[in-house]
């Protein structure tokens, strides 16, 4: 599993670096994020959810039935959109109410 960070979109806020539980993300000399150890990413998706500009894509590999798809998230208040981009250009969005999903 791994992520891809679009340096053109990155605004250097450092939130992805701060939230990654494996300390896998760093900022370069231009304050743009990059993943130092892509093979160590275990796909917790925390960095996706923190990025304010949707600069991070998570690869959905064949082991997850993704076959080359990529995923990112968009926060809309209490709602969180999981947006999946397919290799053929198709897009699917799954919206989760975070207040409901965090109920125990
Ligand atoms: S998905 Fe999780 S483990 Fe992987 S880089 Fe992002 S925060 Fe780190
Ligand atoms: S959270 Fe997004 S904008 Fe902020 S440093 Fe990471 S990739 Fe860049």
mmCIF file of C-alpha atoms and ligand atoms in Angstrom:
data_model
loop_
_atom_site.group_PDB
_atom_site.id
_atom_site.type_symbol
_atom_site.label_atom_id
_atom_site.label_comp_id
_atom_site.label_asym_id
_atom_site.label_seq_id
_atom_site.Cartn_x
_atom_site.Cartn_y
_atom_site.Cartn_z
ATOM 1 C CA UNK A 1 0.000 0.000 0.000
ATOM 2 C CA UNK A 2 1.105 3.507 -0.512
ATOM 3 C CA UNK A 3 0.118 7.063 -1.215
ATOM 4 C CA UNK A 4 1.023 9.645 -3.828
ATOM 5 C CA UNK A 5 1.399 13.315 -2.910
ATOM 6 C CA UNK A 6 0.841 15.949 -5.583
ATOM 7 C CA UNK A 7 3.480 18.568 -4.848
ATOM 8 C CA UNK A 8 1.759 21.064 -7.135
ATOM 9 C CA UNK A 9 -1.278 21.015 -4.868
ATOM 10 C CA UNK A 10 0.540 20.736 -1.533
ATOM 11 C CA UNK A 11 0.545 23.963 0.499
ATOM 12 C CA UNK A 12 3.081 22.726 3.058
ATOM 13 C CA UNK A 13 0.829 22.738 6.110
ATOM 14 C CA UNK A 14 2.528 19.634 7.530
ATOM 15 C CA UNK A 15 -0.719 18.040 8.749
ATOM 16 C CA UNK A 16 -0.071 14.766 6.899
ATOM 17 C CA UNK A 17 3.417 14.540 8.387
ATOM 18 C CA UNK A 18 2.119 15.234 11.880
ATOM 19 C CA UNK A 19 -0.687 12.679 11.732
ATOM 20 C CA UNK A 20 1.129 9.748 10.105
ATOM 21 C CA UNK A 21 1.506 7.102 12.821
ATOM 22 C CA UNK A 22 4.596 5.671 11.136
ATOM 23 C CA UNK A 23 6.431 8.982 10.649
ATOM 24 C CA UNK A 24 6.591 8.141 6.947
ATOM 25 C CA UNK A 25 5.985 11.654 5.554
ATOM 26 C CA UNK A 26 8.367 14.614 5.521
ATOM 27 C CA UNK A 27 8.530 18.114 4.038
ATOM 28 C CA UNK A 28 11.258 18.911 1.517
ATOM 29 C CA UNK A 29 13.344 22.096 1.339
ATOM 30 C CA UNK A 30 10.460 23.848 -0.436
ATOM 31 C CA UNK A 31 7.988 22.805 2.274
ATOM 32 C CA UNK A 32 6.258 20.286 0.055
ATOM 33 C CA UNK A 33 5.297 16.914 1.485
ATOM 34 C CA UNK A 34 6.710 13.613 0.235
ATOM 35 C CA UNK A 35 6.549 10.064 1.489
ATOM 36 C CA UNK A 36 9.956 8.872 2.676
ATOM 37 C CA UNK A 37 9.123 5.198 3.095
ATOM 38 C CA UNK A 38 6.273 4.282 0.729
ATOM 39 C CA UNK A 39 6.663 0.547 1.303
ATOM 40 C CA UNK A 40 6.006 1.003 5.005
ATOM 41 C CA UNK A 41 2.607 2.681 4.509
ATOM 42 C CA UNK A 42 -0.128 0.399 5.846
ATOM 43 C CA UNK A 43 -3.015 2.423 4.524
ATOM 44 C CA UNK A 44 -4.506 3.944 7.648
ATOM 45 C CA UNK A 45 -5.708 6.874 5.434
ATOM 46 C CA UNK A 46 -5.132 9.447 8.194
ATOM 47 C CA UNK A 47 -3.059 11.664 5.907
ATOM 48 C CA UNK A 48 -5.791 11.732 3.260
ATOM 49 C CA UNK A 49 -8.340 12.923 5.759
ATOM 50 C CA UNK A 50 -6.104 15.675 7.135
ATOM 51 C CA UNK A 51 -4.968 17.212 3.851
ATOM 52 C CA UNK A 52 -6.907 20.473 3.369
ATOM 53 C CA UNK A 53 -6.309 20.609 -0.399
ATOM 54 C CA UNK A 54 -6.833 16.965 -1.429
ATOM 55 C CA UNK A 55 -3.211 16.605 -2.531
ATOM 56 C CA UNK A 56 -2.890 12.974 -1.408
ATOM 57 C CA UNK A 57 -4.109 9.923 -3.298
ATOM 58 C CA UNK A 58 -4.179 6.424 -1.827
ATOM 59 C CA UNK A 59 -3.580 3.533 -4.217
ATOM 60 C CA UNK A 60 -6.213 0.824 -4.080
ATOM 61 C CA UNK A 61 -4.146 -2.150 -5.162
ATOM 62 C CA UNK A 62 -5.245 -5.451 -6.614
ATOM 63 C CA UNK A 63 -5.205 -6.988 -3.116
ATOM 64 C CA UNK A 64 -8.094 -4.659 -2.246
ATOM 65 C CA UNK A 65 -9.902 -5.113 -5.541
ATOM 66 C CA UNK A 66 -8.786 -1.650 -6.615
ATOM 67 C CA UNK A 67 -7.005 -2.572 -9.864
ATOM 68 C CA UNK A 68 -5.249 0.751 -10.151
ATOM 69 C CA UNK A 69 -7.903 2.976 -8.621
ATOM 70 C CA UNK A 70 -6.985 5.882 -6.391
ATOM 71 C CA UNK A 71 -8.846 7.347 -3.451
ATOM 72 C CA UNK A 72 -8.935 10.672 -1.675
ATOM 73 C CA UNK A 73 -11.289 12.328 0.784
ATOM 74 C CA UNK A 74 -13.212 15.577 1.086
ATOM 75 C CA UNK A 75 -14.541 16.912 4.394
ATOM 76 C CA UNK A 76 -17.867 18.718 4.277
ATOM 77 C CA UNK A 77 -18.628 19.675 7.847
ATOM 78 C CA UNK A 78 -19.682 16.465 9.603
ATOM 79 C CA UNK A 79 -19.714 14.612 6.274
ATOM 80 C CA UNK A 80 -16.718 12.861 4.817
ATOM 81 C CA UNK A 81 -16.656 11.937 1.121
ATOM 82 C CA UNK A 82 -14.497 8.985 0.067
ATOM 83 C CA UNK A 83 -13.838 9.606 -3.619
ATOM 84 C CA UNK A 84 -12.570 6.736 -5.752
ATOM 85 C CA UNK A 85 -11.115 7.472 -9.191
ATOM 86 C CA UNK A 86 -11.014 4.473 -11.534
ATOM 87 C CA UNK A 87 -8.395 3.970 -14.272
ATOM 88 C CA UNK A 88 -11.099 4.384 -16.941
ATOM 89 C CA UNK A 89 -11.937 7.881 -15.639
ATOM 90 C CA UNK A 90 -15.011 6.864 -13.676
ATOM 91 C CA UNK A 91 -15.564 8.255 -10.196
ATOM 92 C CA UNK A 92 -17.524 6.864 -7.253
ATOM 93 C CA UNK A 93 -18.194 8.792 -4.051
ATOM 94 C CA UNK A 94 -19.188 7.228 -0.738
ATOM 95 C CA UNK A 95 -20.353 9.729 1.873
ATOM 96 C CA UNK A 96 -20.098 8.978 5.581
ATOM 97 C CA UNK A 97 -21.638 10.977 8.428
ATOM 98 C CA UNK A 98 -18.702 11.103 10.839
ATOM 99 C CA UNK A 99 -20.969 11.758 13.811
ATOM 100 C CA UNK A 100 -22.842 8.535 13.104
ATOM 101 C CA UNK A 101 -19.750 6.465 12.286
ATOM 102 C CA UNK A 102 -18.116 7.397 15.576
ATOM 103 C CA UNK A 103 -21.062 6.245 17.697
ATOM 104 C CA UNK A 104 -20.372 3.196 19.824
HETATM 105 S S1 LIG B 1 -1.936 6.171 4.865
HETATM 106 FE FE1 LIG B 1 -1.404 6.237 7.085
HETATM 107 S S2 LIG B 1 0.520 5.088 7.228
HETATM 108 FE FE2 LIG B 1 0.250 5.603 5.053
HETATM 109 S S3 LIG B 1 1.388 7.528 4.806
HETATM 110 FE FE3 LIG B 1 -0.764 8.077 5.227
HETATM 111 S S4 LIG B 1 -0.859 8.419 7.456
HETATM 112 FE FE4 LIG B 1 1.062 7.282 7.006
HETATM 113 S S1 LIG B 2 -1.580 17.798 4.429
HETATM 114 FE FE1 LIG B 2 -1.670 18.175 2.186
HETATM 115 S S2 LIG B 2 -1.141 20.348 1.989
HETATM 116 FE FE2 LIG B 2 -0.527 19.747 4.040
HETATM 117 S S3 LIG B 2 1.645 19.175 3.834
HETATM 118 FE FE3 LIG B 2 0.427 17.289 3.561
HETATM 119 S S4 LIG B 2 0.102 17.094 1.338
HETATM 120 FE FE4 LIG B 2 0.762 19.193 1.761
#
